[in-house]
């Protein structure tokens, strides 16, 4: 009976650790997607050749490695606060808890805020070098001809 209980507890802890690991957002897949979807790395905002408000990101997220270094290391890492994630400028500015020239991008209870907060609280992990990535994209059918209200493939 004790052996079965120990095995069940061990499995529960292992499953909990695996679920916690999955809940940590990927920088390239999740964090970069939030920044792009919110317009942060567009030419009219921080993707501008000079950036805005002291933050310069790559245009449309073209350089995730550079953006990772910018967010986590520039300005003595003041944009992110691992020990107190809610005090991070990366969360305070787009929620207008601190003045933000770009206006409010999302709310504190939003999915976007949650992704960035969980990433910061997890210690700003970068994606492993062997992370799954898109190598190519193809669209089928390659040629489509539209004529009036008819479509020919």
Coordinates of N, CA and C in Angstrom, one line a residue, residues 27-29 31-49 51 55-68 71:
X27 N 9.8 32.4 -25.6 CA 10.1 33.7 -26.0 C 9.7 34.0 -27.5
X28 N 10.2 33.1 -28.4 CA 10.0 33.3 -29.8 C 8.5 33.1 -30.2
X29 N 7.9 32.0 -29.7 CA 6.6 31.7 -30.1 C 5.5 32.5 -29.4
X31 N 6.0 35.3 -26.5 CA 6.3 36.6 -26.2 C 6.4 37.5 -27.5
X32 N 7.2 37.0 -28.5 CA 7.3 37.8 -29.7 C 5.9 37.9 -30.4
X33 N 5.1 36.9 -30.3 CA 3.7 37.0 -30.9 C 2.9 38.1 -30.2
X34 N 3.0 38.2 -28.9 CA 2.3 39.3 -28.1 C 2.8 40.6 -28.6
X35 N 4.1 40.8 -28.7 CA 4.7 42.1 -29.1 C 4.3 42.4 -30.5
X36 N 4.2 41.5 -31.4 CA 3.8 41.7 -32.8 C 2.3 42.0 -32.9
X37 N 1.5 41.2 -32.2 CA 0.1 41.4 -32.3 C -0.3 42.7 -31.7
X38 N 0.4 43.2 -30.7 CA 0.1 44.5 -30.1 C 0.7 45.7 -30.8
X39 N 1.4 45.4 -31.9 CA 2.0 46.5 -32.7 C 3.3 47.1 -32.1
X40 N 3.8 46.5 -31.1 CA 5.0 47.0 -30.4 C 6.2 47.1 -31.3
X41 N 6.4 46.1 -32.2 CA 7.6 46.1 -33.1 C 7.3 46.6 -34.5
X42 N 6.3 47.4 -34.7 CA 5.9 48.0 -36.0 C 6.7 49.2 -36.2
X43 N 6.8 49.7 -37.4 CA 7.6 50.9 -37.7 C 7.1 52.2 -37.0
X44 N 5.8 52.2 -36.7 CA 5.3 53.4 -36.0 C 5.5 53.4 -34.5
X45 N 6.1 52.3 -34.0 CA 6.3 52.2 -32.6 C 7.8 51.8 -32.3
X46 N 8.1 50.8 -31.5 CA 9.4 50.4 -31.1 C 10.2 49.8 -32.2
X47 N 9.6 49.4 -33.3 CA 10.3 48.8 -34.5 C 10.8 49.9 -35.4
X48 N 10.6 51.1 -35.1 CA 11.1 52.3 -35.8 C 12.6 52.2 -35.8
X49 N 13.2 52.8 -36.8 CA 14.7 52.8 -36.9 C 15.4 53.3 -35.7
X51 N 13.6 53.5 -32.7 CA 12.8 53.0 -31.5 C 11.9 54.1 -31.0
X55 N 13.3 52.4 -26.2 CA 13.2 51.0 -26.5 C 13.2 50.8 -28.0
X56 N 14.1 50.1 -28.6 CA 14.2 49.8 -30.0 C 14.1 48.3 -30.2
X57 N 13.1 47.8 -30.8 CA 12.9 46.4 -31.2 C 13.2 46.2 -32.7
X58 N 13.4 45.0 -33.1 CA 13.6 44.8 -34.6 C 12.2 44.9 -35.2
X59 N 12.2 45.4 -36.5 CA 11.0 45.7 -37.2 C 10.3 44.4 -37.5
X60 N 9.1 44.3 -37.0 CA 8.2 43.1 -37.2 C 8.8 41.8 -36.6
X61 N 9.7 42.0 -35.6 CA 10.2 40.8 -34.9 C 11.2 40.0 -35.7
X62 N 11.9 40.7 -36.6 CA 12.8 40.1 -37.6 C 14.1 39.5 -36.9
X63 N 14.4 40.0 -35.7 CA 15.6 39.6 -35.0 C 15.3 39.2 -33.6
X64 N 14.7 38.0 -33.3 CA 14.3 37.6 -32.0 C 15.5 37.6 -31.0
X65 N 16.7 37.2 -31.5 CA 17.8 37.1 -30.6 C 18.2 38.5 -30.1
X66 N 18.2 39.5 -31.0 CA 18.5 40.9 -30.6 C 17.4 41.4 -29.7
X67 N 16.1 41.1 -30.0 CA 15.0 41.6 -29.2 C 15.1 41.0 -27.8
X68 N 15.5 39.7 -27.7 CA 15.7 39.1 -26.4 C 16.7 39.8 -25.6
X71 N 15.4 43.3 -24.4 CA 14.4 43.2 -23.3 C 15.0 42.8 -22.0

